[in-house]
CSV table of C-alpha atoms in Angstrom, one decimal:
chain,number,residue,atom,x,y,z
A,102,LEU,CA,24.6,-19.7,-2.5
A,103,GLY,CA,26.8,-22.2,-4.5
A,104,GLN,CA,24.0,-23.0,-6.9
A,105,GLY,CA,25.9,-22.4,-10.1
A,106,ALA,CA,27.5,-25.0,-12.3
A,107,VAL,CA,30.9,-26.5,-11.8
A,108,THR,CA,33.3,-26.3,-14.8
A,109,GLU,CA,33.6,-29.9,-16.3
A,110,ILE,CA,37.1,-31.1,-17.3
A,111,GLU,CA,35.7,-34.4,-18.6
A,112,ARG,CA,37.0,-35.4,-22.0
A,113,TYR,CA,39.9,-33.0,-21.9
A,114,PHE,CA,43.1,-35.1,-22.0
A,115,LEU,CA,46.8,-34.3,-21.8
A,116,PHE,CA,48.9,-36.0,-24.4
A,117,ILE,CA,52.7,-36.4,-23.5
A,118,GLY,CA,55.1,-37.9,-26.0
A,119,THR,CA,58.0,-37.2,-28.2
A,120,ALA,CA,57.7,-34.7,-31.1
A,121,ALA,CA,59.9,-32.9,-33.5
A,122,LYS,CA,58.8,-29.4,-32.6
A,123,SER,CA,57.6,-27.3,-29.5
A,124,VAL,CA,59.5,-29.5,-27.1
A,125,GLY,CA,58.9,-28.4,-23.4
A,126,GLN,CA,55.8,-26.3,-24.4
A,127,LEU,CA,52.1,-26.9,-23.6
A,128,LEU,CA,49.9,-26.6,-26.6
A,129,ALA,CA,46.1,-26.3,-26.6
A,130,LEU,CA,44.8,-28.2,-29.7
A,131,ASN,CA,41.4,-28.7,-31.1
A,132,THR,CA,39.8,-29.9,-34.3
A,133,ASP,CA,41.0,-26.9,-36.2
A,134,SER,CA,44.7,-27.0,-35.2
A,135,ASP,CA,47.6,-27.4,-37.6
A,136,LEU,CA,49.4,-30.4,-36.1
A,137,ASP,CA,52.3,-30.1,-38.6
A,138,GLY,CA,52.9,-26.6,-37.5
A,139,SER,CA,52.5,-27.4,-33.8
A,140,LEU,CA,54.3,-30.7,-33.5
A,141,GLY,CA,56.5,-30.6,-36.6
A,142,ILE,CA,56.2,-32.2,-40.2
A,143,PRO,CA,58.1,-35.4,-39.5
A,144,ALA,CA,56.1,-38.3,-38.2
A,145,SER,CA,56.3,-38.7,-34.4
A,146,ASP,CA,54.7,-40.8,-31.8
A,147,LEU,CA,52.9,-37.9,-30.2
A,148,LYS,CA,51.5,-36.6,-33.5
A,149,THR,CA,50.4,-40.0,-34.6
A,150,GLN,CA,48.3,-40.5,-31.5
A,151,ILE,CA,46.8,-37.0,-31.4
A,152,THR,CA,45.9,-37.4,-35.1
A,153,ALA,CA,43.9,-40.6,-34.3
A,154,ALA,CA,42.4,-39.1,-31.3
A,155,ARG,CA,41.2,-36.0,-33.2
A,156,LEU,CA,39.7,-38.2,-35.9
A,157,ASN,CA,37.7,-40.3,-33.3
A,158,GLY,CA,37.0,-37.4,-31.0
A,159,GLY,CA,34.1,-35.8,-32.8
A,160,ASP,CA,33.5,-32.1,-33.7
A,161,ARG,CA,34.0,-30.8,-30.2
A,162,TRP,CA,37.3,-32.6,-29.5
A,163,ALA,CA,40.1,-30.6,-27.8
A,164,CYS,CA,43.3,-31.6,-25.9
A,165,LEU,CA,46.4,-30.5,-24.3
A,166,ALA,CA,49.8,-31.6,-25.7
A,167,ALA,CA,53.1,-31.6,-24.0
A,168,PRO,CA,55.9,-32.5,-26.5
A,169,ILE,CA,59.0,-34.0,-25.0
A,170,ALA,CA,62.5,-34.8,-26.4
A,171,ALA,CA,63.4,-38.5,-27.1
A,172,ASP,CA,65.2,-38.7,-23.7
A,173,GLY,CA,62.6,-36.4,-22.0
A,174,SER,CA,60.6,-37.2,-18.9
A,175,TRP,CA,56.9,-37.6,-19.0
A,176,SER,CA,56.7,-36.9,-15.3
A,177,GLU,CA,58.3,-33.5,-15.6
A,178,ALA,CA,55.9,-32.6,-18.4
A,179,LEU,CA,53.0,-33.6,-16.2
A,180,THR,CA,54.3,-31.6,-13.2
A,181,ASN,CA,54.8,-28.6,-15.5
A,182,ALA,CA,51.2,-28.8,-16.7
A,183,GLN,CA,49.8,-29.1,-13.2
A,184,GLN,CA,51.9,-26.2,-11.8
A,185,LYS,CA,50.5,-24.0,-14.7
A,186,GLY,CA,46.9,-24.8,-13.5
A,187,PHE,CA,45.8,-27.2,-16.2
A,188,SER,CA,43.2,-29.8,-14.9
A,189,VAL,CA,42.6,-32.7,-17.3
A,190,GLU,CA,40.6,-35.9,-17.0
A,191,ALA,CA,43.3,-38.2,-18.3
A,192,VAL,CA,47.0,-38.2,-19.0
A,193,VAL,CA,47.9,-40.0,-22.3
A,194,ILE,CA,51.6,-41.1,-22.3
A,195,THR,CA,52.5,-42.2,-25.8
A,196,THR,CA,55.9,-43.8,-25.2
A,197,PRO,CA,55.5,-47.5,-24.8
A,198,VAL,CA,56.2,-49.2,-21.6
A,199,ASP,CA,58.0,-52.6,-21.4
A,200,ALA,CA,57.7,-53.4,-17.6
A,201,GLY,CA,55.1,-53.2,-14.9
A,202,ASN,CA,57.1,-50.9,-12.7
A,203,GLU,CA,56.7,-48.2,-15.2
A,204,LEU,CA,52.9,-48.6,-15.0
A,205,SER,CA,53.2,-48.5,-11.1
A,206,VAL,CA,55.0,-45.1,-11.5
A,207,MET,CA,52.3,-43.8,-13.6
A,208,HIS,CA,49.7,-44.9,-11.0
A,209,ASP,CA,51.8,-43.2,-8.3
A,210,ALA,CA,51.8,-40.0,-10.2
A,211,ALA,CA,48.0,-40.1,-10.7
A,212,ILE,CA,47.5,-40.5,-7.0
A,213,ALA,CA,49.9,-37.7,-6.3
A,214,LEU,CA,47.9,-35.4,-8.4
A,215,ASN,CA,45.0,-36.0,-6.1
A,216,ASN,CA,47.1,-35.7,-3.0
A,217,THR,CA,48.8,-32.4,-4.1
A,218,PHE,CA,46.2,-30.6,-6.1
A,219,GLY,CA,42.9,-32.3,-5.4
A,220,ARG,CA,42.8,-33.3,-9.0
A,221,ARG,CA,41.5,-36.7,-10.1
A,222,ALA,CA,42.9,-38.2,-13.3
A,223,PHE,CA,43.6,-41.6,-14.8
A,224,VAL,CA,46.6,-42.6,-17.0
A,225,MET,CA,46.4,-44.1,-20.5
A,226,ALA,CA,49.7,-45.9,-21.2
A,227,ALA,CA,50.9,-47.7,-24.3
A,228,SER,CA,52.8,-50.9,-24.8
A,229,ALA,CA,54.7,-51.9,-27.9
A,230,GLY,CA,53.1,-53.6,-30.8
A,231,ILE,CA,54.5,-56.9,-32.4
A,232,THR,CA,57.8,-56.9,-34.2
A,233,VAL,CA,58.7,-58.7,-37.3
A,234,GLN,CA,60.8,-61.1,-35.3
A,235,GLN,CA,58.0,-62.4,-33.1
A,236,THR,CA,55.2,-64.9,-33.3
A,237,TRP,CA,51.8,-64.1,-31.8
A,238,ALA,CA,52.6,-66.6,-29.0
A,239,GLU,CA,55.9,-65.0,-28.2
A,240,TYR,CA,54.3,-61.5,-28.3
A,241,LEU,CA,51.4,-62.6,-26.0
A,242,THR,CA,53.9,-64.0,-23.4
A,243,GLU,CA,55.9,-60.8,-23.5
A,244,GLN,CA,52.9,-58.6,-23.0
A,245,LYS,CA,51.3,-60.7,-20.2
A,246,ALA,CA,54.4,-60.3,-18.2
A,247,ILE,CA,53.9,-56.5,-18.1
A,248,THR,CA,50.6,-56.5,-16.2
A,249,ALA,CA,51.1,-59.7,-14.2
A,250,ASP,CA,50.4,-59.2,-10.4
A,251,LEU,CA,50.1,-55.5,-10.9
A,252,ALA,CA,47.5,-53.4,-9.1
A,253,ALA,CA,47.3,-49.9,-10.6
A,254,PRO,CA,43.5,-48.9,-10.7
A,255,ARG,CA,44.2,-45.5,-12.3
A,256,VAL,CA,46.1,-46.9,-15.2
A,257,LEU,CA,44.8,-48.2,-18.5
A,258,VAL,CA,47.2,-49.8,-20.9
A,259,VAL,CA,46.8,-50.2,-24.7
A,260,PRO,CA,49.0,-52.4,-26.9
A,261,GLN,CA,49.9,-50.5,-30.1
A,262,LEU,CA,49.0,-53.3,-32.3
A,263,HIS,CA,48.0,-51.1,-35.2
A,264,GLY,CA,50.4,-48.3,-34.3
A,265,ASN,CA,47.8,-45.8,-33.1
A,266,ASP,CA,45.5,-47.8,-30.9
A,267,LEU,CA,46.2,-45.6,-27.9
A,268,GLY,CA,45.0,-42.4,-29.8
A,269,VAL,CA,42.0,-44.1,-31.3
A,270,LEU,CA,40.8,-45.0,-27.8
A,271,ALA,CA,41.7,-41.7,-26.4
A,272,GLY,CA,39.5,-39.9,-29.1
A,273,ARG,CA,36.7,-42.4,-28.6
A,274,LEU,CA,36.7,-41.7,-24.8
A,275,ALA,CA,36.8,-37.9,-25.5
A,276,ASN,CA,33.9,-37.8,-27.9
A,277,ALA,CA,31.4,-35.4,-26.5
A,278,ALA,CA,28.6,-37.1,-28.4
A,279,VAL,CA,28.8,-40.1,-26.1
A,280,SER,CA,28.3,-40.1,-22.3
A,281,ILE,CA,31.3,-40.9,-20.1
A,282,ALA,CA,29.0,-43.6,-18.6
A,283,ASP,CA,29.2,-45.5,-21.9
A,284,SER,CA,31.8,-48.2,-22.4
A,285,PRO,CA,34.2,-47.8,-25.4
A,286,MET,CA,32.8,-51.1,-26.3
A,287,ARG,CA,29.5,-49.6,-27.3
A,288,VAL,CA,28.9,-50.5,-31.0
A,289,ALA,CA,26.2,-47.9,-31.4
A,290,SER,CA,29.0,-45.2,-31.1
A,291,GLY,CA,30.3,-46.3,-34.4
A,292,ALA,CA,33.3,-48.2,-35.7
A,293,LEU,CA,36.9,-47.0,-35.0
A,294,LEU,CA,38.3,-44.5,-37.5
A,295,GLY,CA,41.7,-44.2,-38.9
A,296,LEU,CA,43.0,-47.4,-37.2
A,297,GLY,CA,46.4,-48.5,-38.6
A,298,THR,CA,47.0,-51.6,-40.7
A,299,VAL,CA,46.3,-55.0,-39.4
A,300,PRO,CA,49.5,-56.3,-37.9
A,301,VAL,CA,51.0,-59.7,-38.8
A,302,ASP,CA,53.7,-61.8,-37.1
A,303,LYS,CA,56.9,-63.2,-38.5
A,304,GLU,CA,55.0,-66.0,-40.2
A,305,GLY,CA,52.6,-63.6,-41.9
A,306,VAL,CA,49.7,-64.5,-39.7
A,307,PRO,CA,47.3,-61.5,-39.2
A,308,LEU,CA,46.0,-60.5,-35.7
A,309,PRO,CA,43.9,-63.4,-34.5
A,310,SER,CA,40.9,-62.8,-32.4
A,311,ALA,CA,42.2,-65.3,-29.8
A,312,ILE,CA,45.2,-63.0,-29.2
A,313,ARG,CA,42.8,-60.1,-28.7
A,314,ALA,CA,40.8,-62.1,-26.2
A,315,ASP,CA,43.9,-63.2,-24.3
A,316,LEU,CA,45.2,-59.6,-24.1
A,317,ASP,CA,41.8,-58.5,-22.9
A,318,ALA,CA,41.9,-61.2,-20.2
A,319,ALA,CA,45.4,-60.0,-19.1
A,320,ARG,CA,43.7,-56.5,-18.6
A,321,PHE,CA,44.9,-54.8,-21.8
A,322,SER,CA,42.5,-52.7,-23.8
A,323,VAL,CA,42.3,-53.8,-27.4
A,324,SER,CA,40.2,-53.4,-30.4
A,325,GLN,CA,37.2,-55.8,-31.2
A,326,THR,CA,35.6,-57.3,-34.2
A,327,TYR,CA,32.4,-59.4,-34.6
A,328,ALA,CA,32.0,-62.2,-37.1
A,329,ASP,CA,29.7,-61.4,-40.0
A,330,TYR,CA,29.5,-57.7,-38.8
A,331,PRO,CA,31.5,-55.1,-40.7
A,332,GLY,CA,33.8,-52.7,-38.9
A,333,VAL,CA,36.4,-52.7,-36.2
A,334,PHE,CA,35.2,-51.6,-32.7
A,335,TRP,CA,36.7,-51.5,-29.2
A,336,GLY,CA,36.6,-53.9,-26.3
A,337,ASP,CA,36.5,-52.9,-22.6
A,338,GLY,CA,38.6,-50.1,-21.3
A,339,ASN,CA,40.3,-52.3,-18.7
A,340,MET,CA,41.9,-50.7,-15.7
A,341,LEU,CA,44.8,-52.5,-13.9
A,342,ASP,CA,42.6,-53.0,-10.8
A,343,ALA,CA,42.3,-56.1,-8.7
A,344,PRO,CA,39.6,-58.8,-9.2
A,345,ALA,CA,36.1,-58.0,-7.7
A,346,SER,CA,37.2,-54.4,-7.3
A,347,ASP,CA,35.0,-51.4,-8.1
A,348,PHE,CA,37.1,-49.9,-11.0
A,349,GLN,CA,37.9,-52.7,-13.4
A,350,VAL,CA,36.6,-50.7,-16.4
A,351,VAL,CA,37.2,-47.1,-17.2
A,352,GLU,CA,33.6,-45.9,-17.3
A,353,TYR,CA,33.1,-46.7,-13.6
A,354,LEU,CA,36.2,-44.7,-12.6
A,355,ARG,CA,35.3,-41.8,-14.8
A,356,LEU,CA,31.8,-41.5,-13.2
A,357,ALA,CA,33.2,-41.7,-9.6
A,358,ASP,CA,35.7,-39.0,-10.5
A,359,LYS,CA,33.1,-36.7,-12.1
A,360,ALA,CA,30.8,-37.0,-9.0
A,361,ALA,CA,33.7,-36.3,-6.7
A,362,ARG,CA,34.7,-33.2,-8.8
A,363,GLN,CA,31.2,-31.8,-8.7
A,364,VAL,CA,30.9,-32.2,-4.9
A,365,ARG,CA,34.3,-30.9,-4.0
A,366,PRO,CA,33.6,-27.2,-4.6
A,367,LEU,CA,30.4,-27.6,-2.5
A,368,LEU,CA,32.6,-28.9,0.4
A,369,ILE,CA,35.2,-26.2,0.0
A,370,ARG,CA,32.5,-23.5,0.3
A,371,ARG,CA,31.6,-24.9,3.7
A,372,VAL,CA,35.1,-24.6,5.2
A,373,GLY,CA,34.8,-22.7,8.5
A,374,ASP,CA,31.0,-22.2,8.1
A,375,ARG,CA,29.3,-22.7,11.4
A,376,ARG,CA,26.0,-23.7,9.7
A,377,LEU,CA,27.6,-27.1,8.9
A,378,ASN,CA,27.5,-28.9,12.3
A,379,ASN,CA,26.3,-32.2,13.6
A,380,SER,CA,22.7,-31.0,14.4
A,381,PRO,CA,20.0,-33.0,12.6
A,382,ASN,CA,18.9,-29.9,10.6
A,383,SER,CA,22.3,-29.1,9.5
A,384,MET,CA,23.1,-32.7,8.6
A,385,ALA,CA,19.9,-33.0,6.4
A,386,ALA,CA,20.6,-29.6,4.7
A,387,ALA,CA,24.3,-30.8,4.0
A,388,ILE,CA,23.2,-34.1,2.5
A,389,SER,CA,20.6,-32.4,0.4
A,390,ALA,CA,23.1,-29.9,-1.0
A,391,PHE,CA,25.8,-32.5,-1.7
A,392,MET,CA,23.3,-34.8,-3.3
A,393,LYS,CA,22.4,-32.2,-5.9
A,394,PRO,CA,25.2,-33.0,-8.5
A,395,LEU,CA,24.3,-36.7,-8.0
A,396,ARG,CA,20.6,-36.2,-8.6
A,397,GLN,CA,21.5,-34.2,-11.9
A,398,MET,CA,23.8,-37.1,-13.0
A,399,ALA,CA,21.0,-39.6,-12.3
A,400,LYS,CA,18.4,-37.8,-14.7
A,401,SER,CA,17.7,-39.4,-18.0
A,402,THR,CA,17.5,-37.4,-21.1
A,403,THR,CA,15.3,-37.5,-24.3
A,404,PHE,CA,16.9,-36.8,-27.7
A,405,ALA,CA,15.3,-37.4,-31.0
A,406,GLY,CA,12.5,-39.3,-29.4
A,407,GLU,CA,14.8,-41.7,-27.6
A,408,VAL,CA,15.4,-41.9,-23.9
A,409,PHE,CA,19.0,-42.1,-22.7
A,410,PRO,CA,19.4,-43.3,-19.1
A,411,GLY,CA,21.3,-41.1,-16.6
A,412,GLU,CA,25.0,-41.5,-15.9
A,413,ILE,CA,24.4,-43.0,-12.4
A,414,GLU,CA,21.6,-44.6,-10.6
């Protein structure tokens, strides 16, 4: 009768990046995995981000990794994973981008996943951190040019200011102890773990809060600190969507995608079923059936005496 649970893929991410070992393979990793054995002992971009994600992902963290060569293509790795039947909520591409057209290609790939396989996913991209030849003003100008005039609502871009910011955010979003309806900004989720050293510019000035604020205004997703409050936290998970649109932050898109994934199997079950027609009784029954996942997502839960609101209204 289609009353069973739908397998959830939320919080399961695919990491694509360069590594010293297992190039061309798909690796299932979790909190117990030997990253040196799977990805090689030398430091690599992929291993750095996955290490940070695992540290911030909690005790139920797991991911899929697709190591590629230095001149490898992330799109080929993504296609390979999809053709082998792996469904993921997000694709984390660790190679930094330096132009907006690269982010547009990533957004096109996310749309193609839905068109081809009916799989909804968003992309977490990286941009480079500051170099020793730059001032903060020069770096900000360079970064803002990447996202200027770009509409890519399924892409989130993280400047690698501390070297592993992308992995830290990926782990924070994949932590099963936190609802997907919660913003990564949520302070009660705890401070960031394992974040790299504070960057400085060529004049030795450490990362100013004003630069973080300007990057956030330019729709980058960056870390966040609060005066007289210890710890480093995160800001908004900004999507590259247009002003006044529905999915300007990642938690809104994640909720819409989860609802769609829950309803889709119910729709497929009714293909060719004459009981689904335009009669009033049939329409009422169909609406009630398709609303079931949404009603479940709207229920609040009580844990340790505290009431947590539902994911949606």
